[in-house]
Amino acid sequence: MPQSAVKVFLRTRPSDVYSPEQLQVNQDTKTFTIVQAARSSGLPSDKAGPSQQYQFKFDGILHNASQEDVFEVCATDVLSSALEGYNSTIMCYGQTGAGKTHTMAGSRASYAARGLIPRVISALLARLGAAPGLAAWSVSVSYLEIYNEALYDLLDLTAQPQELALYEDGRGRVQVSGLRQVAVASEAEALALFFEGESNRVIGEHQLNKQSSRSHSIFMLSITTTPEGGDGRSLASKLCLVDLAGSERVSKTRSEGLVLKEAGHINRSLALLEQVVRAASERGRDHVPYRSSKLTHVLKDSLGGNCATVLIANVWGEPAQLDETLSTCRFAARMARLVCEVASNVVQEGGARVRELQREVQELKEELAMMQLMAGWQQQQQQQQQEGSNSSRERPYDDTQRQKLQQAVLAWLQLPDDADSSGSTLSQLPLSSVRQLRELLLAVKVGAAVDGKNWNACPC
Ligand code: ADP
Ligand code: MG
């Protein structure tokens, strides 16, 4: 299975008090240096020590970057791999106010300020509409929110959180049961659903969380494409766009009451996210605690599983936010060590899959019959040895029986090759006993000697 390292980009939020001395973007636009002045107790006797320097290398730094740049750098490859059947995720991580929602959803202030989700929707549907050689495609949209460890459907506010549950299907893929998945045929339909989910998130802000930054949101696009003239197989992928809750520490926000409870959940789920990322990036580690929180469970594939993942670490480049910027960079550097095992998801068209399963069942039935036959034969042998006699079942065939069997074998050999590939024509030579199996082999051997022309085709 091909491996793909998680790609990590750092995005700085523009600020009038951005401090280029403390937050240095190196010329390679990949290396970020944080210079932290030494802390002093303020006492005249306490001399400040030397400042600390921390250096981080990312796949790219988006400093003063436009929304268009962010889409080009972070999403175009992801979109291509989603169309090739690879699961893909883009997620934004960082403290509240650092620009996660601005990056993911964007602002409605202007068309140019739209974020990754509307841009991905437009580009995806434009590419599908213009893609040559596609017999069919389908896209469906879901919008999930995780707030205080409960799941909410942003496309269906009537759904109660207890109605949404996480489970792993037969192939180990995490699914959300009860989550509305709406099929869309156009960019306008998909955008309408995105805006509906966004306004539901705002309603939720009043009812539940004071700021949407206190919840994690996951916008999901499920894509299926079927090539023209293929064998009925399709490519299926899931593209997740994740806006994580703010990663600031409770002590800093001096939270109380409900806000403190929320912060507790956020901190816990982000701490568990860090734990999962750390465990998944350790080589040879066989247990990764994905089920420890709803967030890590939902994102299981995106964190070292079958998924091409991009992390955008949003930082607020002001001196007062240096500690949070440092902790965001540390998390991002850990994410960069994650390697995902990616594989294109091929799904078979219903009819072809049913035929394949029927063939498998038939083969298993034949194998079972053969095992029973062998077991019976062994029993018979033991019995014969005890009785010292030959049973009638073990008596060789007479000439008429042999001739009949040879004719049946010859007729089967003359069937066209392609009819054999399914194994279905073998049912014309049913196996009924070990004696018959022996006679069948003899018939093939004798026939080969008698009629070279026809029997040369024998695949034995
Ligand atoms: P977060 O989701 O991380 O809490 P937001 O995305 O809501 O933060 O950003 C906080 C404020 O800063 C918003 O008003 C947003 O429009 C503004 N903002 C964030 N990043 C940028 C940016 N790159 N350019 C312009 N404005 C930004
Ligand atoms: Mg936000």
Short mmCIF file of C-alpha atoms and ligand atoms in Angstrom, two decimals:
data_model
loop_
_atom_site.label_atom_id
_atom_site.label_comp_id
_atom_site.label_asym_id
_atom_site.label_seq_id
_atom_site.Cartn_x
_atom_site.Cartn_y
_atom_site.Cartn_z
CA MET A 1 0.00 0.00 0.00
CA PRO A 2 1.52 3.41 -0.88
CA GLN A 3 2.47 5.60 2.05
CA SER A 4 1.80 9.28 2.30
CA ALA A 5 3.11 11.59 5.03
CA VAL A 6 0.66 14.09 6.44
CA LYS A 7 1.31 17.45 4.80
CA VAL A 8 1.50 20.37 7.20
CA PHE A 9 1.16 24.06 6.35
CA LEU A 10 1.37 26.98 8.73
CA ARG A 11 -0.93 29.94 8.15
CA THR A 12 -0.34 33.20 9.99
CA ARG A 13 -3.22 35.55 10.67
CA PRO A 14 -2.33 39.09 9.55
CA SER A 15 -2.05 41.52 12.42
CA ASP A 16 -1.00 45.14 12.94
CA VAL A 17 1.14 44.05 15.86
CA TYR A 18 2.73 41.08 14.11
CA SER A 19 6.23 40.76 15.46
CA PRO A 20 8.68 39.74 12.70
CA GLU A 21 11.56 39.56 15.21
CA GLN A 22 9.80 36.97 17.29
CA LEU A 23 8.04 35.12 14.48
CA GLN A 24 10.44 34.72 11.60
CA VAL A 25 9.45 33.22 8.27
CA ASN A 26 12.68 32.07 6.64
CA GLN A 27 13.38 32.71 2.98
CA ASP A 28 12.68 29.11 1.99
CA THR A 29 9.06 29.83 3.13
CA LYS A 30 9.13 26.48 4.92
CA THR A 31 11.05 27.19 8.10
CA PHE A 32 9.46 29.10 10.95
CA THR A 33 11.52 30.39 13.88
CA ILE A 34 9.98 31.50 17.15
CA VAL A 35 12.15 33.64 19.40
CA GLN A 36 10.88 33.73 22.94
CA ALA A 37 12.39 36.32 25.26
CA ALA A 38 13.48 34.92 28.60
CA ARG A 39 10.97 35.49 31.38
CA SER A 40 11.95 37.53 34.34
CA SER A 41 10.20 37.61 37.72
CA GLY A 42 10.28 41.40 37.59
CA LEU A 43 12.46 41.67 40.67
CA PRO A 44 15.43 44.00 40.21
CA SER A 45 17.77 41.25 41.42
CA ASP A 46 16.47 38.78 38.81
CA LYS A 47 18.38 39.08 35.54
CA ALA A 48 16.64 37.78 32.44
CA GLY A 49 18.51 34.86 30.85
CA PRO A 50 19.09 34.37 27.13
CA SER A 51 16.11 34.17 24.82
CA GLN A 52 14.97 30.78 23.49
CA GLN A 53 14.76 29.92 19.80
CA TYR A 54 12.53 27.23 18.37
CA GLN A 55 12.68 26.21 14.73
CA PHE A 56 10.00 24.28 12.84
CA LYS A 57 10.00 23.03 9.27
CA PHE A 58 6.71 22.65 7.41
CA ASP A 59 5.63 21.79 3.87
CA GLY A 60 4.93 25.47 3.42
CA ILE A 61 4.19 28.68 5.30
CA LEU A 62 1.23 30.76 4.23
CA HIS A 63 2.21 34.20 5.45
CA ASN A 64 -0.06 37.03 4.31
CA ALA A 65 -1.55 34.51 1.91
CA SER A 66 -4.86 35.08 0.14
CA GLN A 67 -7.74 32.60 0.33
CA GLU A 68 -7.00 31.71 -3.31
CA ASP A 69 -3.35 30.90 -2.43
CA VAL A 70 -4.45 28.71 0.46
CA PHE A 71 -6.79 26.77 -1.82
CA GLU A 72 -4.10 26.33 -4.50
CA VAL A 73 -1.42 25.18 -2.07
CA CYS A 74 -3.48 23.05 0.32
CA ALA A 75 -6.46 21.72 -1.61
CA THR A 76 -5.78 21.16 -5.30
CA ASP A 77 -3.76 17.94 -4.81
CA VAL A 78 -6.20 16.72 -2.18
CA LEU A 79 -9.05 17.20 -4.62
CA SER A 80 -7.23 15.23 -7.33
CA SER A 81 -6.56 12.33 -4.98
CA ALA A 82 -10.21 12.35 -3.83
CA LEU A 83 -11.21 11.99 -7.49
CA GLU A 84 -8.81 9.05 -7.81
CA GLY A 85 -10.65 7.22 -5.01
CA TYR A 86 -8.40 8.21 -2.07
CA ASN A 87 -9.95 9.35 1.20
CA SER A 88 -8.70 12.83 1.98
CA THR A 89 -8.87 15.27 4.87
CA ILE A 90 -7.93 18.89 5.35
CA MET A 91 -8.09 20.13 8.94
CA CYS A 92 -7.43 23.44 10.63
CA TYR A 93 -5.90 23.51 14.09
CA GLY A 94 -5.01 26.46 16.31
CA GLN A 95 -6.13 28.77 19.10
CA THR A 96 -9.42 30.66 18.97
CA GLY A 97 -9.15 33.69 16.73
CA ALA A 98 -6.17 32.34 14.76
CA GLY A 99 -8.21 31.99 11.56
CA LYS A 100 -9.40 28.36 11.38
CA THR A 101 -12.99 29.21 10.41
CA HIS A 102 -11.74 31.97 8.12
CA THR A 103 -9.57 29.38 6.36
CA MET A 104 -12.21 26.63 6.20
CA ALA A 105 -15.48 28.46 5.63
CA GLY A 106 -14.19 31.96 4.88
CA SER A 107 -16.01 35.20 5.24
CA ARG A 108 -19.19 36.28 3.47
CA ALA A 109 -17.79 39.82 3.23
CA SER A 110 -16.67 39.26 -0.34
CA TYR A 111 -16.49 36.52 -2.97
CA ALA A 112 -12.67 36.55 -2.76
CA ALA A 113 -12.88 35.93 0.99
CA ARG A 114 -14.69 32.60 0.59
CA GLY A 115 -12.84 29.77 2.24
CA LEU A 116 -11.75 26.25 1.40
CA ILE A 117 -15.16 24.55 1.67
CA PRO A 118 -16.97 26.65 -0.97
CA ARG A 119 -13.87 26.59 -3.19
CA VAL A 120 -13.56 22.80 -2.92
CA ILE A 121 -17.27 22.41 -3.71
CA SER A 122 -16.96 24.59 -6.84
CA ALA A 123 -13.78 22.93 -8.08
CA LEU A 124 -15.07 19.41 -7.41
CA LEU A 125 -18.35 19.84 -9.27
CA ALA A 126 -16.63 21.72 -12.12
CA ARG A 127 -14.10 18.89 -12.50
CA LEU A 128 -16.78 16.19 -12.39
CA GLY A 129 -18.92 18.03 -14.94
CA ALA A 130 -16.00 18.37 -17.36
CA ALA A 131 -14.27 15.03 -16.71
CA PRO A 132 -13.94 12.98 -19.90
CA GLY A 133 -14.63 9.24 -19.80
CA LEU A 134 -16.97 9.15 -16.83
CA ALA A 135 -20.09 7.02 -17.22
CA ALA A 136 -21.53 8.26 -13.92
CA TRP A 137 -20.67 10.19 -10.77
CA SER A 138 -22.35 11.05 -7.52
CA VAL A 139 -21.62 13.45 -4.69
CA SER A 140 -23.32 13.63 -1.33
CA VAL A 141 -22.88 16.06 1.52
CA SER A 142 -22.95 15.63 5.33
CA TYR A 143 -22.12 18.18 8.01
CA LEU A 144 -21.27 16.92 11.50
CA GLU A 145 -20.55 18.87 14.65
CA ILE A 146 -18.96 17.52 17.83
CA TYR A 147 -19.81 19.57 20.89
CA ASN A 148 -19.12 18.46 24.48
CA GLU A 149 -18.50 14.89 23.23
CA ALA A 150 -21.92 14.66 21.54
CA LEU A 151 -22.53 14.43 17.78
CA TYR A 152 -24.91 16.89 16.06
CA ASP A 153 -26.17 16.79 12.49
CA LEU A 154 -25.84 20.32 11.12
CA LEU A 155 -28.10 19.41 8.19
CA ASP A 156 -30.87 18.17 10.48
CA LEU A 157 -31.38 20.06 13.72
CA THR A 158 -34.33 17.79 14.61
CA ALA A 159 -31.95 14.83 14.98
CA GLN A 160 -31.11 14.29 18.63
CA PRO A 161 -27.44 13.73 19.48
CA GLN A 162 -28.23 10.30 20.93
CA GLU A 163 -29.58 9.28 17.51
CA LEU A 164 -26.14 9.74 15.99
CA ALA A 165 -23.69 7.00 16.81
CA LEU A 166 -20.26 5.98 15.59
CA TYR A 167 -19.64 2.44 14.41
CA GLU A 168 -17.03 0.64 12.34
CA ASP A 169 -18.27 -1.23 9.28
CA GLY A 170 -17.02 -4.63 8.12
CA ARG A 171 -13.96 -3.00 6.53
CA GLY A 172 -12.99 -1.09 9.67
CA ARG A 173 -14.21 2.26 8.30
CA VAL A 174 -15.80 4.59 10.82
CA GLN A 175 -19.36 5.58 9.93
CA VAL A 176 -21.86 7.88 11.63
CA SER A 177 -25.24 6.21 11.76
CA GLY A 178 -28.22 8.56 11.58
CA LEU A 179 -26.21 11.36 9.92
CA ARG A 180 -28.06 12.94 7.00
CA GLN A 181 -26.25 12.37 3.72
CA VAL A 182 -27.74 14.48 0.94
CA ALA A 183 -27.05 13.73 -2.73
CA VAL A 184 -26.28 16.84 -4.79
CA ALA A 185 -26.23 17.30 -8.55
CA SER A 186 -24.76 20.80 -8.78
CA GLU A 187 -22.50 23.34 -7.12
CA ALA A 188 -25.54 25.43 -6.15
CA GLU A 189 -27.15 22.49 -4.30
CA ALA A 190 -23.96 21.67 -2.43
CA LEU A 191 -23.36 25.31 -1.48
CA ALA A 192 -26.95 25.65 -0.27
CA LEU A 193 -26.39 22.71 2.10
CA PHE A 194 -23.11 24.18 3.31
CA PHE A 195 -24.80 27.51 4.09
CA GLU A 196 -27.70 25.68 5.77
CA GLY A 197 -25.20 23.85 8.01
CA GLU A 198 -23.37 27.12 8.72
CA SER A 199 -26.56 28.86 9.81
CA ASN A 200 -27.47 25.86 11.97
CA ARG A 201 -24.03 26.19 13.56
CA VAL A 202 -24.89 29.80 14.35
CA ILE A 203 -28.28 28.80 15.88
CA GLY A 204 -26.36 26.20 17.89
CA GLU A 205 -24.10 28.98 19.13
CA HIS A 206 -27.04 30.57 20.91
CA GLN A 207 -28.61 27.37 22.17
CA LEU A 208 -25.53 25.51 23.21
CA ASN A 209 -22.11 26.96 22.67
CA LYS A 210 -21.45 30.67 22.78
CA GLN A 211 -18.91 30.49 20.00
CA SER A 212 -18.69 27.89 17.29
CA SER A 213 -14.97 27.78 18.12
CA ARG A 214 -16.05 25.61 21.04
CA SER A 215 -17.11 22.78 18.75
CA HIS A 216 -15.40 20.71 16.08
CA SER A 217 -17.11 20.65 12.69
CA ILE A 218 -16.59 18.22 9.85
CA PHE A 219 -17.97 18.92 6.38
CA MET A 220 -17.95 15.67 4.38
CA LEU A 221 -18.20 15.09 0.66
CA SER A 222 -18.71 11.47 -0.43
CA ILE A 223 -17.69 11.03 -4.05
CA THR A 224 -18.24 8.08 -6.41
CA THR A 225 -17.09 7.95 -10.02
CA THR A 226 -17.65 5.17 -12.57
CA PRO A 227 -15.45 5.15 -15.68
CA GLU A 228 -16.99 4.62 -19.09
CA GLY A 229 -16.61 1.15 -20.65
CA GLY A 230 -15.25 -0.33 -17.41
CA ASP A 231 -16.15 -3.58 -15.70
CA GLY A 232 -18.76 -1.97 -13.49
CA ARG A 233 -16.22 -0.97 -10.83
CA SER A 234 -16.34 2.52 -9.34
CA LEU A 235 -14.01 4.66 -7.26
CA ALA A 236 -15.39 5.93 -3.97
CA SER A 237 -13.82 8.42 -1.59
CA LYS A 238 -14.63 10.67 1.31
CA LEU A 239 -13.26 14.21 1.49
CA CYS A 240 -13.45 15.71 5.01
CA LEU A 241 -12.94 19.39 5.77
CA VAL A 242 -12.42 19.84 9.49
CA ASP A 243 -12.59 23.01 11.57
CA LEU A 244 -11.32 22.09 15.03
CA ALA A 245 -12.25 23.84 18.25
CA GLY A 246 -9.80 26.42 19.63
CA SER A 247 -6.74 24.92 21.25
CA GLU A 248 -6.06 27.60 23.91
CA ARG A 249 -5.57 26.55 27.49
CA VAL A 250 -8.29 27.03 30.15
CA SER A 251 -5.94 28.91 32.47
CA LYS A 252 -5.42 31.53 29.82
CA THR A 253 -9.11 32.14 29.14
CA ARG A 254 -10.01 32.16 32.88
CA SER A 255 -13.14 30.19 31.99
CA GLU A 256 -15.98 29.56 34.43
CA GLY A 257 -19.25 27.55 34.53
CA LEU A 258 -20.47 26.23 31.21
CA VAL A 259 -17.51 27.76 29.40
CA LEU A 260 -15.19 25.93 31.75
CA LYS A 261 -17.07 22.67 31.11
CA GLU A 262 -16.80 23.29 27.35
CA ALA A 263 -13.13 24.11 27.67
CA GLY A 264 -12.66 20.91 29.65
CA HIS A 265 -14.19 18.89 26.79
CA ILE A 266 -12.22 20.79 24.17
CA ASN A 267 -8.94 20.45 26.02
CA ARG A 268 -9.62 16.79 26.68
CA SER A 269 -10.49 16.03 23.07
CA LEU A 270 -7.52 18.02 21.73
CA ALA A 271 -5.22 16.39 24.30
CA LEU A 272 -6.53 13.00 23.14
CA LEU A 273 -6.01 14.10 19.56
CA GLU A 274 -2.37 14.86 20.43
CA GLN A 275 -2.06 11.50 22.18
CA VAL A 276 -3.45 9.67 19.15
CA VAL A 277 -1.17 11.59 16.80
CA ARG A 278 1.82 10.78 19.01
CA ALA A 279 0.90 7.08 19.20
CA ALA A 280 0.15 6.81 15.47
CA SER A 281 3.48 8.42 14.57
CA GLU A 282 5.48 5.97 16.71
CA ARG A 283 6.88 3.19 14.58
CA GLY A 284 5.97 -0.31 15.62
CA ARG A 285 3.20 0.86 17.95
CA ASP A 286 0.35 -1.58 17.58
CA HIS A 287 -2.34 0.16 19.64
CA VAL A 288 -3.50 3.66 18.83
CA PRO A 289 -6.34 4.84 21.14
CA TYR A 290 -8.63 6.13 18.36
CA ARG A 291 -11.77 5.34 20.38
CA SER A 292 -10.72 7.54 23.29
CA SER A 293 -12.82 10.47 22.02
CA LYS A 294 -15.51 11.12 19.41
CA LEU A 295 -13.14 13.38 17.48
CA THR A 296 -10.28 10.88 17.20
CA HIS A 297 -12.72 8.08 16.40
CA VAL A 298 -14.39 10.07 13.59
CA LEU A 299 -10.96 11.10 12.29
CA LYS A 300 -9.45 7.60 12.61
CA ASP A 301 -8.72 7.31 8.88
CA SER A 302 -7.30 10.84 8.68
CA LEU A 303 -4.79 10.13 11.47
CA GLY A 304 -2.54 7.47 10.04
CA GLY A 305 -5.19 5.35 8.34
CA ASN A 306 -6.32 5.16 4.74
CA CYS A 307 -6.34 8.89 4.02
CA ALA A 308 -4.28 11.64 2.40
CA THR A 309 -4.25 14.26 5.15
CA VAL A 310 -3.35 17.95 5.16
CA LEU A 311 -3.10 19.95 8.39
CA ILE A 312 -3.27 23.72 8.37
CA ALA A 313 -1.85 25.08 11.62
CA ASN A 314 -3.36 28.53 12.16
CA VAL A 315 -1.33 30.92 14.29
CA TRP A 316 -2.09 34.39 15.54
CA GLY A 317 1.21 36.09 15.08
CA GLU A 318 1.02 38.55 17.96
CA PRO A 319 3.60 38.66 20.75
CA ALA A 320 0.88 38.13 23.38
CA GLN A 321 -0.05 34.81 21.75
CA LEU A 322 3.49 33.40 21.56
CA ASP A 323 2.87 30.49 23.95
CA GLU A 324 -0.14 29.33 21.93
CA THR A 325 1.75 29.76 18.66
CA LEU A 326 4.54 27.61 20.05
CA SER A 327 2.17 24.89 21.20
CA THR A 328 0.36 24.94 17.82
CA CYS A 329 3.71 24.56 16.01
CA ARG A 330 4.68 21.66 18.29
CA PHE A 331 1.41 19.87 17.53
CA ALA A 332 1.86 20.54 13.80
CA ALA A 333 5.43 19.18 13.86
CA ARG A 334 4.12 15.99 15.48
CA MET A 335 1.42 15.68 12.82
CA ALA A 336 4.10 15.98 10.13
CA ARG A 337 5.62 12.74 11.43
CA LEU A 338 2.41 10.81 10.74
CA VAL A 339 2.44 8.49 7.76
CA CYS A 340 -0.84 7.25 6.30
CA GLU A 341 -1.28 4.04 4.34
CA VAL A 342 -3.36 5.16 1.40
CA ALA A 343 -5.23 2.99 -1.06
CA SER A 344 -7.72 3.87 -3.73
CA ASN A 345 -11.21 2.63 -2.79
CA VAL A 346 -12.56 0.49 -5.59
CA VAL A 347 -16.17 -0.56 -5.23
CA GLN A 348 -17.84 -3.09 -7.45
CA GLU A 349 -21.09 -2.49 -9.19
CA GLY A 350 -23.85 -4.52 -7.48
CA GLY A 351 -24.42 -7.12 -10.24
CA ALA A 352 -20.71 -7.95 -10.64
CA ARG A 353 -20.27 -8.30 -6.88
CA VAL A 354 -23.34 -10.54 -6.56
CA ARG A 355 -22.02 -12.81 -9.34
CA GLU A 356 -18.62 -13.00 -7.65
CA LEU A 357 -20.21 -13.90 -4.32
CA GLN A 358 -22.42 -16.56 -5.96
CA ARG A 359 -19.30 -18.08 -7.52
CA GLU A 360 -17.56 -18.08 -4.14
CA VAL A 361 -20.53 -19.79 -2.50
CA GLN A 362 -20.61 -22.44 -5.24
CA GLU A 363 -16.88 -23.11 -4.83
CA LEU A 364 -17.22 -23.38 -1.07
CA LYS A 365 -20.13 -25.81 -1.48
CA GLU A 366 -18.01 -27.95 -3.83
CA GLU A 367 -15.11 -27.87 -1.39
CA LEU A 368 -17.38 -28.91 1.45
CA ALA A 369 -18.82 -31.76 -0.62
CA MET A 370 -15.29 -32.90 -1.44
CA MET A 371 -14.24 -32.82 2.22
CA GLN A 372 -17.30 -34.84 3.19
CA LEU A 373 -16.53 -37.27 0.41
CA MET A 374 -12.96 -37.71 1.56
CA ALA A 375 -14.04 -38.17 5.16
CA GLY A 376 -16.61 -40.81 4.08
CA TRP A 377 -14.01 -42.54 1.95
CA GLN A 378 -11.54 -42.74 4.82
CA GLN A 379 -14.24 -44.20 7.03
CA GLN A 380 -15.12 -46.74 4.34
CA GLN A 381 -11.47 -47.74 3.95
CA GLN A 382 -11.17 -48.33 7.67
CA GLN A 383 -14.35 -50.38 7.64
CA GLN A 384 -13.13 -52.45 4.69
CA GLN A 385 -9.84 -53.09 6.39
CA GLN A 386 -11.72 -54.29 9.43
CA GLU A 387 -14.07 -56.47 7.35
CA GLY A 388 -11.34 -57.54 4.89
CA SER A 389 -13.75 -57.13 1.97
CA ASN A 390 -14.29 -54.95 -1.11
CA SER A 391 -17.44 -52.82 -1.04
CA SER A 392 -19.46 -52.44 -4.23
CA ARG A 393 -18.74 -48.65 -4.19
CA GLU A 394 -15.05 -49.38 -4.65
CA ARG A 395 -15.55 -51.75 -7.55
CA PRO A 396 -14.06 -50.31 -10.79
CA TYR A 397 -16.38 -49.02 -13.54
CA ASP A 398 -17.45 -51.37 -16.33
CA ASP A 399 -16.84 -50.46 -20.02
CA THR A 400 -20.23 -48.80 -20.55
CA GLN A 401 -19.82 -46.61 -17.47
CA ARG A 402 -16.30 -45.64 -18.58
CA GLN A 403 -17.47 -44.76 -22.10
CA LYS A 404 -20.22 -42.57 -20.71
CA LEU A 405 -17.81 -40.79 -18.42
CA GLN A 406 -15.28 -40.24 -21.25
CA GLN A 407 -18.01 -38.70 -23.41
CA ALA A 408 -18.99 -36.34 -20.59
CA VAL A 409 -15.35 -35.28 -20.08
CA LEU A 410 -14.87 -34.76 -23.83
CA ALA A 411 -18.06 -32.67 -24.08
CA TRP A 412 -16.85 -30.53 -21.19
CA LEU A 413 -13.41 -30.04 -22.76
CA GLN A 414 -15.01 -28.83 -25.97
CA LEU A 415 -16.89 -26.01 -24.27
CA PRO A 416 -15.50 -22.53 -25.06
CA ASP A 417 -12.67 -21.37 -22.76
CA ASP A 418 -14.46 -18.25 -21.54
CA ALA A 419 -17.35 -20.34 -20.23
CA ASP A 420 -14.82 -22.06 -17.94
CA SER A 421 -13.41 -18.97 -16.34
CA SER A 422 -16.35 -18.78 -13.95
CA GLY A 423 -16.06 -22.49 -13.18
CA SER A 424 -19.79 -22.80 -13.80
CA THR A 425 -19.51 -25.51 -16.50
CA LEU A 426 -17.78 -27.81 -14.03
CA SER A 427 -21.20 -28.51 -12.64
CA GLN A 428 -21.67 -30.74 -15.73
CA LEU A 429 -19.18 -33.15 -14.18
CA PRO A 430 -20.61 -33.59 -10.69
CA LEU A 431 -18.44 -35.47 -8.23
CA SER A 432 -20.31 -38.19 -6.43
CA SER A 433 -17.65 -40.51 -5.04
CA VAL A 434 -13.93 -41.03 -4.78
CA ARG A 435 -14.28 -43.98 -7.14
CA GLN A 436 -15.86 -41.64 -9.70
CA LEU A 437 -13.01 -39.14 -9.17
CA ARG A 438 -10.45 -41.84 -9.93
CA GLU A 439 -12.37 -42.93 -13.04
CA LEU A 440 -12.53 -39.31 -14.15
CA LEU A 441 -8.75 -38.98 -13.99
CA LEU A 442 -8.36 -42.29 -15.81
CA ALA A 443 -10.78 -41.09 -18.50
CA VAL A 444 -8.64 -38.00 -19.03
CA LYS A 445 -5.45 -40.09 -19.23
CA VAL A 446 -6.85 -42.75 -21.57
CA GLY A 447 -8.54 -40.11 -23.72
CA ALA A 448 -5.30 -38.18 -24.08
CA ALA A 449 -3.61 -41.30 -25.46
CA VAL A 450 -6.51 -42.18 -27.80
CA ASP A 451 -7.36 -38.80 -29.34
CA GLY A 452 -4.46 -36.40 -29.15
CA LYS A 453 -6.27 -33.69 -31.14
CA ASN A 454 -9.22 -33.16 -28.81
CA TRP A 455 -7.53 -34.10 -25.56
CA ASN A 456 -4.52 -31.83 -26.14
CA ALA A 457 -6.82 -29.08 -25.05
CA CYS A 458 -7.11 -30.73 -21.67
CA PRO A 459 -6.14 -28.19 -19.03
CA CYS A 460 -5.12 -30.92 -16.56
P1 ADP B 1 -10.96 30.80 14.67
O1 ADP B 1 -11.96 30.04 13.88
O2 ADP B 1 -9.60 30.18 14.61
O3 ADP B 1 -11.39 30.98 16.08
P2 ADP B 1 -11.64 32.95 12.94
O4 ADP B 1 -11.44 32.30 11.64
O5 ADP B 1 -13.05 33.09 13.40
O6 ADP B 1 -10.79 32.25 14.07
O7 ADP B 1 -10.92 34.36 12.87
C1 ADP B 1 -11.11 35.37 13.83
C2 ADP B 1 -11.25 36.72 13.10
O8 ADP B 1 -10.07 37.01 12.38
C3 ADP B 1 -12.37 36.72 12.08
O9 ADP B 1 -13.02 37.96 12.10
C4 ADP B 1 -11.67 36.52 10.76
O10 ADP B 1 -12.36 37.08 9.69
C5 ADP B 1 -10.33 37.20 11.00
N1 ADP B 1 -9.25 36.52 10.24
C6 ADP B 1 -8.67 35.37 10.56
N2 ADP B 1 -7.72 35.04 9.66
C7 ADP B 1 -7.72 36.00 8.74
C8 ADP B 1 -6.97 36.26 7.54
N3 ADP B 1 -6.04 35.40 7.10
N4 ADP B 1 -7.24 37.37 6.84
C9 ADP B 1 -8.17 38.23 7.28
N5 ADP B 1 -8.92 38.07 8.38
C10 ADP B 1 -8.70 36.99 9.12
MG MG B 2 -13.74 29.16 14.51
#
